[in-house]
Short mmCIF file of C-alpha atoms in Angstrom, two decimals:
data_model
loop_
_atom_site.label_atom_id
_atom_site.label_comp_id
_atom_site.label_asym_id
_atom_site.label_seq_id
_atom_site.Cartn_x
_atom_site.Cartn_y
_atom_site.Cartn_z
CA MET A 1 -4.05 28.24 -53.68
CA SER A 2 -1.90 26.78 -50.23
CA GLU A 3 -0.89 22.97 -50.86
CA ILE A 4 -2.73 20.80 -49.06
CA GLN A 5 -0.82 18.93 -46.80
CA ALA A 6 -0.43 14.80 -47.37
CA ARG A 7 -0.94 12.97 -44.18
CA SER A 8 -0.38 8.71 -43.68
CA VAL A 9 -3.34 6.13 -42.99
CA ALA A 10 -2.24 6.57 -40.04
CA GLU A 11 -2.11 10.49 -38.97
CA SER A 12 -5.00 10.34 -40.78
CA LEU A 13 -6.90 7.67 -37.89
CA VAL A 14 -5.06 9.79 -34.91
CA ALA A 15 -6.05 12.52 -36.19
CA ASP A 16 -10.27 11.71 -36.30
CA ALA A 17 -9.45 9.88 -33.42
CA CYS A 18 -12.81 10.74 -31.24
CA VAL A 19 -13.34 8.09 -27.89
CA ASP A 20 -17.25 9.33 -27.33
CA TYR A 21 -18.41 7.02 -24.27
CA ASP A 22 -21.11 8.81 -23.34
CA ALA A 23 -22.16 8.13 -26.68
CA LEU A 24 -21.05 5.22 -27.36
CA LEU A 25 -20.78 3.15 -24.05
CA PRO A 26 -24.26 3.05 -23.30
CA GLN A 27 -25.48 1.21 -27.02
CA ARG A 28 -22.50 -1.16 -26.31
CA ALA A 29 -20.70 0.00 -29.48
CA TRP A 30 -17.77 -2.41 -28.56
CA ASP A 31 -16.23 -1.63 -32.40
CA ASP A 32 -16.84 1.81 -32.36
CA LEU A 33 -14.85 2.23 -29.25
CA LYS A 34 -11.98 0.50 -30.44
CA ARG A 35 -10.84 1.70 -33.06
CA PRO A 36 -10.71 5.16 -32.15
CA LEU A 37 -8.20 3.57 -28.78
CA ALA A 38 -6.90 1.03 -31.16
CA ALA A 39 -5.54 3.73 -33.86
CA LEU A 40 -4.09 6.16 -30.58
CA ARG A 41 -2.82 3.03 -29.55
CA ASP A 42 -0.72 2.24 -32.61
CA ALA A 43 0.05 5.48 -33.57
CA PRO A 44 3.07 6.45 -34.77
CA HIS A 45 5.59 7.65 -31.41
CA VAL A 46 4.70 11.02 -31.92
CA ARG A 47 4.63 13.86 -28.67
CA ASN A 48 0.35 14.48 -29.48
CA GLY A 49 0.15 11.43 -30.72
CA GLN A 50 1.08 8.99 -27.36
CA ARG A 51 -1.02 11.68 -25.93
CA ASP A 52 -4.30 11.76 -27.02
CA TYR A 53 -3.80 7.47 -25.84
CA TYR A 54 -2.70 8.37 -22.71
CA GLY A 55 -5.32 11.41 -22.88
CA ALA A 56 -7.85 9.04 -23.69
CA TYR A 57 -7.35 6.82 -20.62
CA ARG A 58 -7.91 9.83 -18.21
CA GLU A 59 -11.00 10.73 -20.10
CA PHE A 60 -12.07 7.13 -19.25
CA ALA A 61 -10.95 7.84 -15.67
CA ASP A 62 -13.46 11.05 -15.64
CA TYR A 63 -15.99 9.60 -17.57
CA SER A 64 -15.95 6.78 -14.51
CA HIS A 65 -16.18 10.19 -12.30
CA ARG A 66 -19.00 10.95 -13.64
CA HIS A 67 -20.69 8.18 -13.90
CA GLY A 68 -19.42 5.64 -10.94
CA SER A 69 -20.91 1.93 -10.91
CA GLU A 70 -22.60 2.17 -13.98
CA ALA A 71 -19.08 2.50 -16.01
CA LEU A 72 -17.65 -0.71 -13.88
CA ALA A 73 -21.35 -2.56 -15.52
CA ALA A 74 -20.87 -1.52 -18.98
CA LEU A 75 -17.08 -1.93 -19.55
CA ARG A 76 -17.66 -5.90 -17.83
CA HIS A 77 -20.55 -6.34 -21.15
CA TRP A 78 -17.72 -5.14 -23.24
CA ARG A 79 -15.22 -7.78 -21.77
CA ALA A 80 -18.42 -10.63 -22.08
CA ASP A 81 -19.14 -9.66 -26.07
CA ARG A 82 -15.44 -9.26 -26.45
CA PRO A 83 -13.22 -11.44 -24.39
CA ASP A 84 -10.49 -11.47 -26.58
CA SER A 85 -10.82 -7.37 -26.67
CA GLU A 86 -7.51 -5.45 -23.79
CA PHE A 87 -9.72 -2.78 -23.99
CA PRO A 88 -11.33 -3.99 -21.10
CA ALA A 89 -9.21 -3.53 -19.66
CA LEU A 90 -7.12 -1.11 -19.98
CA LEU A 91 -10.17 0.92 -19.93
CA GLU A 92 -10.68 -0.91 -15.66
CA ALA A 93 -8.25 0.68 -14.50
CA ALA A 94 -8.54 3.80 -15.20
CA TYR A 95 -11.95 3.85 -13.40
CA TRP A 96 -10.46 2.32 -10.03
CA THR A 97 -7.71 4.83 -10.97
CA SER A 98 -10.31 7.03 -10.64
CA TRP A 99 -11.53 5.75 -7.51
CA PHE A 100 -8.65 5.76 -5.87
CA GLU A 101 -8.70 9.51 -6.47
CA ARG A 102 -11.38 10.01 -5.11
CA TYR A 103 -10.77 7.91 -2.01
CA ARG A 104 -7.07 9.28 -1.18
CA SER A 105 -8.15 12.74 -2.64
CA THR A 106 -6.49 16.05 -2.67
CA SER A 107 -5.97 16.35 0.34
CA THR A 108 -3.30 16.73 2.94
CA VAL A 109 -2.00 13.07 4.53
CA ASP A 110 -3.54 14.22 7.76
CA GLN A 111 -7.36 14.85 6.41
CA VAL A 112 -7.32 11.41 4.41
CA THR A 113 -10.03 9.57 7.53
CA ALA A 114 -8.83 5.92 8.19
CA ALA A 115 -11.81 4.96 6.10
CA MET A 116 -10.37 6.93 3.40
CA TRP A 117 -7.02 5.33 3.35
CA THR A 118 -8.96 1.47 3.24
CA ALA A 119 -11.18 2.13 0.78
CA ALA A 120 -7.76 3.57 -1.91
CA ARG A 121 -6.29 0.78 -0.64
CA THR A 122 -8.83 -1.50 -1.66
CA ALA A 123 -8.99 -0.12 -5.16
CA GLN A 124 -5.46 -0.25 -5.30
CA ASP A 125 -5.84 -4.66 -4.88
CA ALA A 126 -9.24 -4.03 -7.80
CA LEU A 127 -6.50 -2.26 -10.30
CA LEU A 128 -3.37 -4.47 -9.42
CA CYS A 129 -5.82 -7.41 -10.34
CA THR A 130 -6.45 -5.58 -13.45
CA VAL A 131 -3.55 -4.50 -14.43
CA VAL A 132 -2.00 -7.72 -14.55
CA ARG A 133 -5.94 -9.46 -16.33
CA MET A 134 -4.15 -6.79 -18.73
CA LEU A 135 -1.19 -7.69 -19.24
CA GLU A 136 -1.63 -11.66 -19.40
CA ARG A 137 -3.56 -10.88 -23.11
CA GLY A 138 -1.07 -8.94 -23.67
CA GLY A 139 -2.64 -5.50 -24.53
CA ASN A 140 -0.55 -2.49 -24.55
CA GLY A 141 -1.26 -0.98 -21.64
CA TRP A 142 1.22 1.74 -20.40
CA PRO A 143 -1.07 4.68 -19.22
CA ALA A 144 -2.64 1.81 -16.46
CA LEU A 145 0.35 1.67 -15.82
CA ALA A 146 1.22 5.17 -14.85
CA SER A 147 -1.64 5.21 -12.90
CA THR A 148 0.29 2.25 -10.25
CA ILE A 149 3.04 4.94 -10.31
CA TYR A 150 0.89 7.34 -8.35
CA THR A 151 -1.47 4.81 -5.70
CA VAL A 152 2.91 3.32 -5.11
CA ALA A 153 3.67 6.59 -3.74
CA ALA A 154 0.67 7.52 -2.20
CA LEU A 155 0.81 4.04 0.14
CA GLY A 156 3.90 1.96 -1.26
CA GLU A 157 2.59 -1.81 -2.97
CA PRO A 158 0.47 -4.14 -0.62
CA ASP A 159 1.68 -7.41 0.97
CA TRP A 160 0.14 -9.98 -0.92
CA TRP A 161 1.70 -8.48 -4.50
CA THR A 162 5.71 -7.46 -2.72
CA ARG A 163 5.61 -11.72 -2.20
CA TRP A 164 4.32 -12.28 -5.24
CA LEU A 165 6.43 -10.12 -7.00
CA LEU A 166 9.64 -11.43 -5.30
CA ALA A 167 9.01 -14.24 -4.11
CA GLY A 168 6.50 -15.89 -6.21
CA GLU A 169 4.00 -16.57 -3.31
CA ARG A 170 0.30 -16.49 -5.55
CA PRO A 171 -2.29 -15.44 -3.77
CA ALA A 172 -5.57 -17.55 -3.27
CA SER A 173 -7.40 -14.72 -1.50
CA LEU A 174 -7.29 -10.38 -1.40
CA PRO A 175 -7.35 -9.12 2.84
CA THR A 176 -9.10 -7.12 3.25
CA HIS A 177 -7.86 -3.56 5.21
CA GLY A 178 -10.34 -3.10 7.36
CA ALA A 179 -14.16 -2.78 8.34
CA SER A 180 -16.25 -0.29 9.38
CA ALA A 181 -20.19 0.43 8.23
CA GLU A 182 -18.03 4.31 7.19
CA ILE A 183 -15.66 1.60 4.98
CA ASP A 184 -18.94 0.33 3.73
CA GLU A 185 -20.29 2.72 2.46
CA LEU A 186 -16.86 4.52 0.94
CA LEU A 187 -16.92 1.14 -0.95
CA ALA A 188 -20.41 0.60 -1.98
CA PRO A 189 -20.55 3.12 -4.97
CA SER A 190 -17.12 1.82 -6.42
CA GLY A 191 -17.91 -1.96 -6.00
CA ALA A 192 -14.41 -2.26 -5.37
CA ALA A 193 -14.84 -4.61 -2.40
CA GLU A 194 -17.01 -7.23 -4.93
CA ALA A 195 -14.47 -6.86 -7.40
CA VAL A 196 -10.91 -7.67 -5.43
CA ARG A 197 -12.79 -11.00 -4.05
CA GLU A 198 -14.20 -11.70 -7.08
CA ASP A 199 -11.21 -11.42 -8.92
CA ALA A 200 -8.46 -12.41 -7.20
CA PRO A 201 -9.30 -15.87 -7.76
CA ALA A 202 -8.86 -16.12 -11.28
CA LEU A 203 -5.52 -14.09 -10.64
CA PRO A 204 -2.67 -16.18 -13.72
CA ALA A 205 -0.62 -19.01 -11.78
CA GLN A 206 2.15 -16.67 -13.16
CA LEU A 207 2.66 -12.66 -13.90
CA PRO A 208 3.24 -11.90 -16.94
CA ALA A 209 6.11 -11.57 -18.53
CA VAL A 210 6.81 -7.47 -19.12
CA LEU A 211 6.61 -7.57 -15.14
CA THR A 212 9.14 -9.95 -14.06
CA GLY A 213 11.82 -9.70 -16.35
CA GLU A 214 14.25 -6.67 -17.35
CA ALA A 215 12.14 -5.27 -15.10
CA LEU A 216 12.59 -6.46 -12.40
CA ALA A 217 15.71 -7.55 -12.24
CA TRP A 218 16.47 -3.88 -12.17
CA ARG A 219 13.95 -4.30 -9.07
CA ARG A 220 16.63 -6.09 -6.88
CA ALA A 221 19.48 -5.04 -7.05
CA GLN A 222 17.80 -1.26 -5.50
CA ASN A 223 17.50 -0.80 -2.07
CA GLU A 224 13.47 -1.40 -1.51
CA ASP A 225 12.99 2.18 0.83
CA GLY A 226 13.32 4.09 -2.35
CA PRO A 227 11.45 5.27 -5.54
CA ALA A 228 12.83 1.68 -6.69
CA PRO A 229 9.28 0.12 -7.16
CA GLN A 230 7.38 3.25 -8.29
CA GLN A 231 10.62 3.63 -11.23
CA TYR A 232 10.28 0.06 -11.39
CA TRP A 233 5.97 0.72 -13.19
CA LEU A 234 7.65 3.47 -14.62
CA ARG A 235 10.48 0.14 -16.44
CA ALA A 236 7.61 -1.85 -17.30
CA ALA A 237 5.76 0.26 -18.38
CA PHE A 238 8.29 1.58 -20.64
CA ALA A 239 8.65 -2.32 -21.84
CA LEU A 240 5.42 -1.57 -23.38
CA ASP A 241 6.47 0.90 -25.35
CA PRO A 242 9.81 2.73 -25.37
CA SER A 243 8.46 6.13 -25.51
CA ALA A 244 5.89 6.42 -22.61
CA LEU A 245 6.85 10.30 -22.04
CA GLU A 246 3.38 10.45 -20.12
CA ALA A 247 4.95 7.69 -17.60
CA ALA A 248 8.25 9.36 -17.55
CA VAL A 249 6.53 12.56 -16.40
CA ALA A 250 3.95 10.63 -13.61
CA TYR A 251 7.46 9.36 -11.96
CA VAL A 252 9.07 12.42 -12.27
CA CYS A 253 5.87 13.92 -10.59
CA LEU A 254 6.00 12.03 -8.06
CA ARG A 255 9.84 13.04 -6.76
CA MET A 256 9.63 16.58 -5.89
CA PRO A 257 10.28 18.00 -2.94
CA ARG A 258 6.58 17.79 -1.00
CA TRP A 259 7.04 13.30 -1.90
CA GLY A 260 10.07 12.62 0.11
CA GLY A 261 12.11 13.66 -3.50
CA SER A 262 14.50 16.10 -4.52
CA TRP A 263 14.29 19.17 -7.28
CA GLU A 264 18.19 17.69 -7.83
CA GLU A 265 16.98 14.19 -8.40
CA MET A 266 14.52 15.09 -11.06
CA LEU A 267 17.03 16.38 -12.63
CA ALA A 268 19.68 14.31 -12.43
CA PHE A 269 16.43 11.37 -13.48
CA ALA A 270 16.22 13.69 -16.17
CA ASP A 271 19.95 13.59 -17.22
CA SER A 272 19.53 9.46 -16.80
CA PRO A 273 20.70 6.58 -19.37
CA LEU A 274 17.47 6.00 -18.81
CA CYS A 275 15.80 8.97 -21.01
CA ASP A 276 17.85 8.72 -23.10
CA ARG A 277 15.10 8.10 -25.36
CA PHE A 278 13.82 11.34 -25.11
CA ASP A 279 14.77 13.99 -27.42
CA GLU A 280 16.26 17.57 -25.76
CA GLU A 281 12.46 18.94 -25.73
CA GLU A 282 11.30 15.89 -24.50
CA ARG A 283 13.80 15.64 -21.56
CA ASN A 284 12.21 19.18 -20.55
CA VAL A 285 9.62 18.35 -20.26
CA LEU A 286 10.70 16.20 -17.39
CA ARG A 287 12.40 18.61 -16.11
CA PHE A 288 9.97 21.62 -16.26
CA PHE A 289 8.66 20.07 -13.22
CA ALA A 290 11.80 20.01 -11.28
CA TRP A 291 12.08 23.75 -12.75
CA PHE A 292 8.32 25.18 -12.54
CA ASP A 293 7.84 23.63 -8.08
CA GLU A 294 10.73 25.73 -7.81
CA LEU A 295 9.01 28.32 -9.15
CA GLU A 296 5.65 27.85 -7.50
CA VAL A 297 5.25 30.08 -4.20
CA ASP A 298 2.10 27.93 -2.53
CA ASP A 299 2.29 30.25 0.63
CA SER A 300 1.63 33.68 -1.31
CA ALA A 301 1.97 35.68 1.47
CA TRP A 302 5.54 35.09 1.16
CA LEU A 303 5.34 37.35 -1.78
CA GLU A 304 4.83 40.29 -0.02
CA ASP A 305 8.55 40.17 0.34
CA PRO A 306 9.67 42.19 -3.03
CA ARG A 307 13.17 39.84 -2.74
CA VAL A 308 11.10 36.96 -3.09
CA LEU A 309 8.87 38.25 -5.39
CA ARG A 310 12.81 39.78 -7.47
CA HIS A 311 13.73 36.14 -7.30
CA HIS A 312 10.00 34.32 -8.99
CA LEU A 313 10.37 36.86 -11.65
CA ARG A 314 14.05 35.79 -12.52
CA LEU A 315 12.87 32.56 -12.33
CA GLY A 316 9.54 32.92 -14.69
CA GLN A 317 12.02 34.73 -17.31
CA GLN A 318 14.83 32.08 -17.30
CA LEU A 319 12.51 28.88 -17.36
CA LEU A 320 11.33 30.90 -20.85
CA GLU A 321 14.36 30.38 -22.31
CA ARG A 322 14.37 26.68 -21.95
CA PRO A 323 12.91 25.19 -25.46
CA LEU A 324 9.46 23.57 -23.80
CA PRO A 325 6.21 23.37 -25.24
CA GLN A 326 4.31 25.38 -25.81
CA ASN A 327 1.43 24.36 -23.74
CA LEU A 328 4.08 24.22 -21.01
CA ARG A 329 5.55 27.59 -21.85
CA GLY A 330 1.43 28.45 -21.57
CA ARG A 331 1.71 27.60 -17.96
CA VAL A 332 4.86 29.52 -17.16
CA HIS A 333 4.05 33.21 -18.92
CA LYS A 334 0.48 32.07 -16.40
CA TYR A 335 1.79 32.37 -13.41
CA LEU A 336 4.49 35.16 -14.60
CA ALA A 337 1.18 37.24 -16.03
CA TYR A 338 -0.20 36.66 -11.51
CA LEU A 339 3.77 37.65 -10.52
CA GLU A 340 3.95 40.86 -12.22
CA ALA A 341 -0.02 41.90 -10.97
CA LEU A 342 1.44 41.32 -7.49
CA ASN A 343 4.55 43.39 -8.81
CA GLY A 344 1.88 46.58 -9.43
CA ARG A 345 3.08 46.19 -13.00
CA LEU A 346 -0.67 44.94 -15.18
CA ASP A 347 0.43 45.83 -18.93
CA ALA A 348 3.65 43.81 -18.32
CA ALA A 349 0.62 40.76 -16.55
CA ARG A 350 -1.23 41.19 -19.66
CA ALA A 351 1.44 40.76 -21.85
CA HIS A 352 1.80 37.72 -20.51
CA TYR A 353 -2.17 37.06 -21.70
CA PRO A 354 -1.58 36.21 -25.51
CA HIS A 355 0.77 33.15 -24.53
CA SER A 356 -0.97 32.10 -22.06
CA ALA A 357 -5.12 31.19 -22.63
CA PRO A 358 -4.67 29.48 -25.51
CA HIS A 359 -3.17 26.35 -24.09
CA ASN A 360 -3.76 27.27 -20.06
CA PRO A 361 -7.41 28.55 -19.77
CA TYR A 362 -8.14 30.90 -16.42
CA GLN A 363 -10.81 29.64 -14.51
CA GLU A 364 -12.95 31.17 -13.42
CA GLY A 365 -11.89 34.56 -11.37
CA GLU A 366 -8.05 33.89 -12.56
CA SER A 367 -7.61 36.29 -14.34
CA VAL A 368 -8.98 39.18 -11.97
CA ARG A 369 -6.66 37.62 -8.88
CA ALA A 370 -3.87 37.77 -12.15
CA ALA A 371 -4.75 40.93 -13.29
CA ARG A 372 -6.62 42.84 -9.92
CA ALA A 373 -6.48 45.71 -12.72
#
């Protein structure tokens, strides 16, 4: 008879936690939503549990993308029915993150229209108002701060926010970022403009302590022209949860060369005292994004040069020698399968599949691209 592994109550709650937004939000089953979210939030600081909490947050961003303003309306009902609950504000931050990402899009900067930039800035305003409201209630909403890092990397911080944070000038209202029929059409489905008008007058007289404590003291000693505003938000996230690895991942990914950083800066961050809180495997998660960014080639035409192809195959094999979590190791195997196929070594390419597919399933057509069999 095989041994049955014992689980603590906390471990059982996390293992069984499933946040079924599609079923529970329309039913206004607030207690059934709170239960798994609280279990994930309070889970022991192990990597899988923490990622599940962040994953539940990101899943609501996906839900928001599918359901639009209906998601926001449901959260407003939740907040009215359970005014002391921290979770409506946490998930509202995910809602505004979803809209920010849609407005900013994945296009290159030159393809983002002026109206899209304006809509993204309005969504960022709504996100910041929501984060303040969430933190004022004392909730541990560090995933929302990880989202804020991205908006700051993409847009910087709005002037009203920096004046409040650095000079103590609380805004009585928030400025609009432009007006046109195109902007109105973009903002209408999200409700961002209305939310900003409603939320700004209700902002507290002072910012929550987590935003004005050690993180702000550190920021005042930095050069505002560098990544200090982004790292300020990371340090605030660490004040909520010292083991918030996904927040550190959000930060380090936004220090890639394409964001104005460098691989050297990313690796130095992973080695910095700020990351002493992480073990070696967790630090390698942070280093991975520099290593993999060096491995991956944006322009596949470069790989037509056999020297470039061999160089990147060597980089990938060296990366596999490092201690990495299985999901990240699978990403390396997946890319190496592609490189080996380009190299004409189909058997070597296929050998990578079992190590890749369980953690990084191929999208339609990718296995064909990788194998070219």
